[in-house]
Each structure stands twice: as structure tokens, then as C-alpha cells.
mmCIF file of C-alpha atoms in Angstrom:
data_model
loop_
_atom_site.group_PDB
_atom_site.id
_atom_site.type_symbol
_atom_site.label_atom_id
_atom_site.label_comp_id
_atom_site.label_asym_id
_atom_site.label_seq_id
_atom_site.Cartn_x
_atom_site.Cartn_y
_atom_site.Cartn_z
ATOM 1 C CA UNK A 137 -75.916 -10.908 -13.901
ATOM 2 C CA UNK A 138 -79.475 -9.870 -14.671
ATOM 3 C CA UNK A 139 -81.871 -11.373 -17.191
ATOM 4 C CA UNK A 140 -81.311 -8.402 -19.497
ATOM 5 C CA UNK A 141 -77.534 -8.925 -19.419
ATOM 6 C CA UNK A 142 -78.083 -12.617 -20.161
ATOM 7 C CA UNK A 143 -80.329 -11.693 -23.097
ATOM 8 C CA UNK A 144 -77.600 -9.436 -24.506
ATOM 9 C CA UNK A 145 -74.940 -12.139 -24.028
ATOM 10 C CA UNK A 146 -77.060 -14.767 -25.793
ATOM 11 C CA UNK A 147 -77.698 -12.418 -28.722
ATOM 12 C CA UNK A 148 -73.967 -11.653 -29.047
ATOM 13 C CA UNK A 149 -72.954 -15.330 -28.895
ATOM 14 C CA UNK A 150 -75.596 -16.224 -31.460
ATOM 15 C CA UNK A 151 -74.264 -13.696 -33.934
ATOM 16 C CA UNK A 152 -70.614 -14.508 -33.281
ATOM 17 C CA UNK A 153 -70.742 -18.323 -33.396
ATOM 18 C CA UNK A 154 -73.868 -19.121 -35.433
ATOM 19 C CA UNK A 155 -74.004 -16.068 -37.767
ATOM 20 C CA UNK A 156 -77.750 -15.849 -37.034
ATOM 21 C CA UNK A 157 -79.792 -13.558 -34.831
ATOM 22 C CA UNK A 158 -81.454 -14.751 -31.642
ATOM 23 C CA UNK A 159 -84.885 -13.086 -31.673
ATOM 24 C CA UNK A 160 -86.591 -14.788 -28.710
ATOM 25 C CA UNK A 161 -86.194 -14.505 -24.937
ATOM 26 C CA UNK A 162 -83.346 -15.786 -22.784
ATOM 27 C CA UNK A 163 -83.639 -15.699 -19.007
ATOM 28 C CA UNK A 164 -82.489 -17.367 -15.800
ATOM 29 C CA UNK A 165 -84.748 -20.041 -14.344
ATOM 30 C CA UNK A 166 -83.905 -20.462 -10.685
ATOM 31 C CA UNK A 167 -86.046 -23.606 -10.404
ATOM 32 C CA UNK A 168 -83.765 -25.720 -12.633
ATOM 33 C CA UNK A 169 -81.867 -28.155 -10.425
ATOM 34 C CA UNK A 170 -80.283 -30.916 -12.499
ATOM 35 C CA UNK A 171 -79.956 -29.305 -15.913
ATOM 36 C CA UNK A 172 -77.771 -26.477 -17.157
ATOM 37 C CA UNK A 173 -80.363 -24.974 -19.446
ATOM 38 C CA UNK A 174 -83.440 -25.653 -21.477
ATOM 39 C CA UNK A 175 -84.664 -24.745 -24.961
ATOM 40 C CA UNK A 176 -88.451 -24.523 -25.111
ATOM 41 C CA UNK A 177 -89.803 -25.932 -28.392
ATOM 42 C CA UNK A 178 -93.132 -24.092 -28.350
ATOM 43 C CA UNK A 179 -92.025 -20.567 -27.424
ATOM 44 C CA UNK A 180 -88.400 -20.872 -28.670
ATOM 45 C CA UNK A 181 -87.183 -19.291 -25.431
ATOM 46 C CA UNK A 182 -83.976 -20.336 -23.690
ATOM 47 C CA UNK A 183 -83.846 -20.865 -19.927
ATOM 48 C CA UNK A 184 -80.492 -21.032 -18.151
ATOM 49 C CA UNK A 185 -79.768 -22.422 -14.702
ATOM 50 C CA UNK A 186 -78.401 -19.585 -12.596
ATOM 51 C CA UNK A 187 -75.944 -21.974 -10.912
ATOM 52 C CA UNK A 188 -74.001 -22.313 -14.173
ATOM 53 C CA UNK A 189 -72.693 -18.809 -13.470
ATOM 54 C CA UNK A 190 -72.663 -18.633 -9.669
ATOM 55 C CA UNK A 191 -71.106 -22.049 -8.974
ATOM 56 C CA UNK A 192 -69.121 -22.825 -12.127
ATOM 57 C CA UNK A 193 -68.129 -19.491 -13.669
ATOM 58 C CA UNK A 194 -68.580 -17.570 -16.881
ATOM 59 C CA UNK A 195 -66.879 -20.143 -19.140
ATOM 60 C CA UNK A 196 -69.425 -22.792 -18.128
ATOM 61 C CA UNK A 197 -72.264 -20.318 -18.624
ATOM 62 C CA UNK A 198 -71.062 -19.569 -22.170
ATOM 63 C CA UNK A 199 -70.702 -23.286 -22.949
ATOM 64 C CA UNK A 200 -74.251 -23.895 -21.729
ATOM 65 C CA UNK A 201 -75.600 -21.017 -23.801
ATOM 66 C CA UNK A 202 -73.872 -22.404 -26.900
ATOM 67 C CA UNK A 203 -75.474 -25.792 -26.209
ATOM 68 C CA UNK A 204 -78.952 -24.281 -25.999
ATOM 69 C CA UNK A 205 -78.339 -22.133 -29.088
ATOM 70 C CA UNK A 206 -77.493 -25.315 -31.018
ATOM 71 C CA UNK A 207 -80.961 -26.650 -30.140
ATOM 72 C CA UNK A 208 -82.489 -23.274 -31.041
ATOM 73 C CA UNK A 209 -80.930 -22.763 -34.468
ATOM 74 C CA UNK A 210 -81.211 -26.389 -35.591
ATOM 75 C CA UNK A 211 -84.877 -26.551 -34.594
ATOM 76 C CA UNK A 212 -85.732 -23.332 -36.427
ATOM 77 C CA UNK A 213 -83.926 -24.492 -39.583
ATOM 78 C CA UNK A 214 -85.644 -27.890 -39.556
ATOM 79 C CA UNK A 215 -82.535 -29.965 -38.849
ATOM 80 C CA UNK A 216 -81.881 -32.560 -36.142
ATOM 81 C CA UNK A 217 -81.950 -30.614 -32.869
ATOM 82 C CA UNK A 218 -82.010 -33.512 -30.395
ATOM 83 C CA UNK A 219 -78.984 -34.716 -28.440
ATOM 84 C CA UNK A 220 -78.822 -37.972 -30.408
ATOM 85 C CA UNK A 221 -78.874 -36.306 -33.861
ATOM 86 C CA UNK A 222 -75.649 -36.008 -35.838
ATOM 87 C CA UNK A 223 -76.507 -32.435 -36.863
ATOM 88 C CA UNK A 224 -76.606 -31.436 -33.209
ATOM 89 C CA UNK A 225 -73.383 -33.218 -32.281
ATOM 90 C CA UNK A 226 -71.512 -31.753 -35.239
ATOM 91 C CA UNK A 227 -72.682 -28.162 -34.634
ATOM 92 C CA UNK A 228 -71.930 -28.435 -30.913
ATOM 93 C CA UNK A 229 -68.367 -29.514 -31.729
ATOM 94 C CA UNK A 230 -67.943 -26.662 -34.207
ATOM 95 C CA UNK A 231 -68.981 -23.922 -31.775
ATOM 96 C CA UNK A 232 -67.321 -25.478 -28.723
ATOM 97 C CA UNK A 233 -70.387 -25.849 -26.528
ATOM 98 C CA UNK A 234 -70.700 -28.088 -23.498
ATOM 99 C CA UNK A 235 -72.120 -31.558 -24.102
ATOM 100 C CA UNK A 236 -73.048 -32.036 -20.442
ATOM 101 C CA UNK A 237 -73.650 -29.543 -17.676
ATOM 102 C CA UNK A 238 -71.371 -29.976 -14.657
ATOM 103 C CA UNK A 239 -72.979 -31.354 -11.526
ATOM 104 C CA UNK A 240 -73.993 -28.699 -9.058
ATOM 105 C CA UNK A 241 -72.685 -28.900 -5.537
ATOM 106 C CA UNK A 242 -75.205 -30.153 -3.032
ATOM 107 C CA UNK A 243 -75.318 -29.503 0.647
ATOM 108 C CA UNK A 244 -75.292 -32.981 2.115
ATOM 109 C CA UNK A 245 -76.287 -32.994 5.756
ATOM 110 C CA UNK A 246 -75.808 -36.681 6.538
ATOM 111 C CA UNK A 247 -72.978 -39.084 5.755
ATOM 112 C CA UNK A 248 -73.502 -42.823 6.226
ATOM 113 C CA UNK A 249 -71.099 -45.710 5.753
ATOM 114 C CA UNK A 250 -71.421 -49.464 5.546
ATOM 115 C CA UNK A 251 -69.998 -51.372 8.511
ATOM 116 C CA UNK A 252 -68.856 -54.245 6.259
ATOM 117 C CA UNK A 253 -67.344 -52.754 3.111
ATOM 118 C CA UNK A 254 -67.006 -49.067 4.014
ATOM 119 C CA UNK A 255 -69.146 -47.744 1.124
ATOM 120 C CA UNK A 256 -70.101 -44.112 1.835
ATOM 121 C CA UNK A 257 -73.501 -42.520 1.208
ATOM 122 C CA UNK A 258 -74.241 -38.821 1.356
ATOM 123 C CA UNK A 259 -77.821 -37.715 1.836
ATOM 124 C CA UNK A 260 -79.687 -34.473 2.321
ATOM 125 C CA UNK A 261 -82.362 -36.179 4.412
ATOM 126 C CA UNK A 262 -82.016 -38.582 7.306
ATOM 127 C CA UNK A 263 -82.630 -42.261 6.531
ATOM 128 C CA UNK A 264 -83.715 -45.096 8.805
ATOM 129 C CA UNK A 265 -80.591 -47.222 9.279
ATOM 130 C CA UNK A 266 -82.677 -50.089 10.659
ATOM 131 C CA UNK A 267 -84.608 -50.282 7.401
ATOM 132 C CA UNK A 268 -81.987 -49.566 4.716
ATOM 133 C CA UNK A 269 -78.837 -51.566 3.985
ATOM 134 C CA UNK A 270 -75.732 -51.150 1.845
ATOM 135 C CA UNK A 271 -76.399 -51.414 -1.886
ATOM 136 C CA UNK A 272 -73.096 -53.175 -2.501
ATOM 137 C CA UNK A 273 -72.923 -55.877 0.194
ATOM 138 C CA UNK A 274 -76.222 -55.555 2.110
ATOM 139 C CA UNK A 275 -74.357 -54.705 5.302
ATOM 140 C CA UNK A 276 -75.617 -52.483 8.112
ATOM 141 C CA UNK A 277 -75.290 -48.723 7.785
ATOM 142 C CA UNK A 278 -74.102 -46.310 10.451
ATOM 143 C CA UNK A 279 -74.276 -42.540 10.693
ATOM 144 C CA UNK A 280 -70.823 -40.977 10.373
ATOM 145 C CA UNK A 281 -71.528 -37.278 10.289
ATOM 146 C CA UNK A 282 -74.464 -34.952 10.766
ATOM 147 C CA UNK A 283 -74.073 -31.299 9.750
#
């Protein structure tokens, strides 16, 4: 999906679910890692994490867009647009948007386990097992798997 197709989708969803036009920009931001999308307060643009579509599918992408459109329309109408506001929670329930973005899959290269309690740790970077200990029982760690 291109940025232009995303723009068209956001405009259609805005009209269908919110009965208001979306007149700003919507685009993919490939640098977003831990969030599904972002509504920018100053420019009123909407950024969407590309992984919402590639890893989780179109239904998750639509739920994320609805979430960001809730921020957008509530902010422009002067109502509570933050996650903690009742206006936001109520509108999100009405349109069926996602409250939280699903966690993206990470490529863990190292798997460690505690020698005492068996707690597992997955890491992208190698850690010094002589320096770090188990967070649960303070036991020694050992490397199980390196990819």
C-alpha cells in the first residue's frame, strides 16, 4: 500500500465512521517502532506504522486509523482527545477502534535462561553473563541459543 492509498483509506474511514472530512495528510512512517500510529497536534497529520499492515493485516490497520482519527476529530472540535479523557474512550468504543496497538514481532538473536529458576530472556544484543543475573532469583544466566 502506498501513501496515496493510505490517504484515500483514511479519508473514506473518516467520512464513514465520523461523518466528517479528513483534510490533512496521512502517511506511513517507517521509523515508528513501538507505536501503531501518531496524531501530530501542530500539523494535524496522521502517521501510521507500516508494520500494522505488513505484520498484522488490514483489520489492525483500520483499527489503528480509527484510533488516530479519534484523536484528530476530538482535537479539532475542542473536546478531550487524550487517551485518559472520557470523550476519547467513548468515541473509540463507538467507532470500534483499537485501544492498543499489537506488539510487533522482534527478531531476537539470543536466548538466555537462569540456571536456578529457568526464567527465559530474549535479547537482540549479546549480554555479559558474568555481569548480569536473573531478575527473579539473582541466579546465573547461561546462553541457550544464538541465531
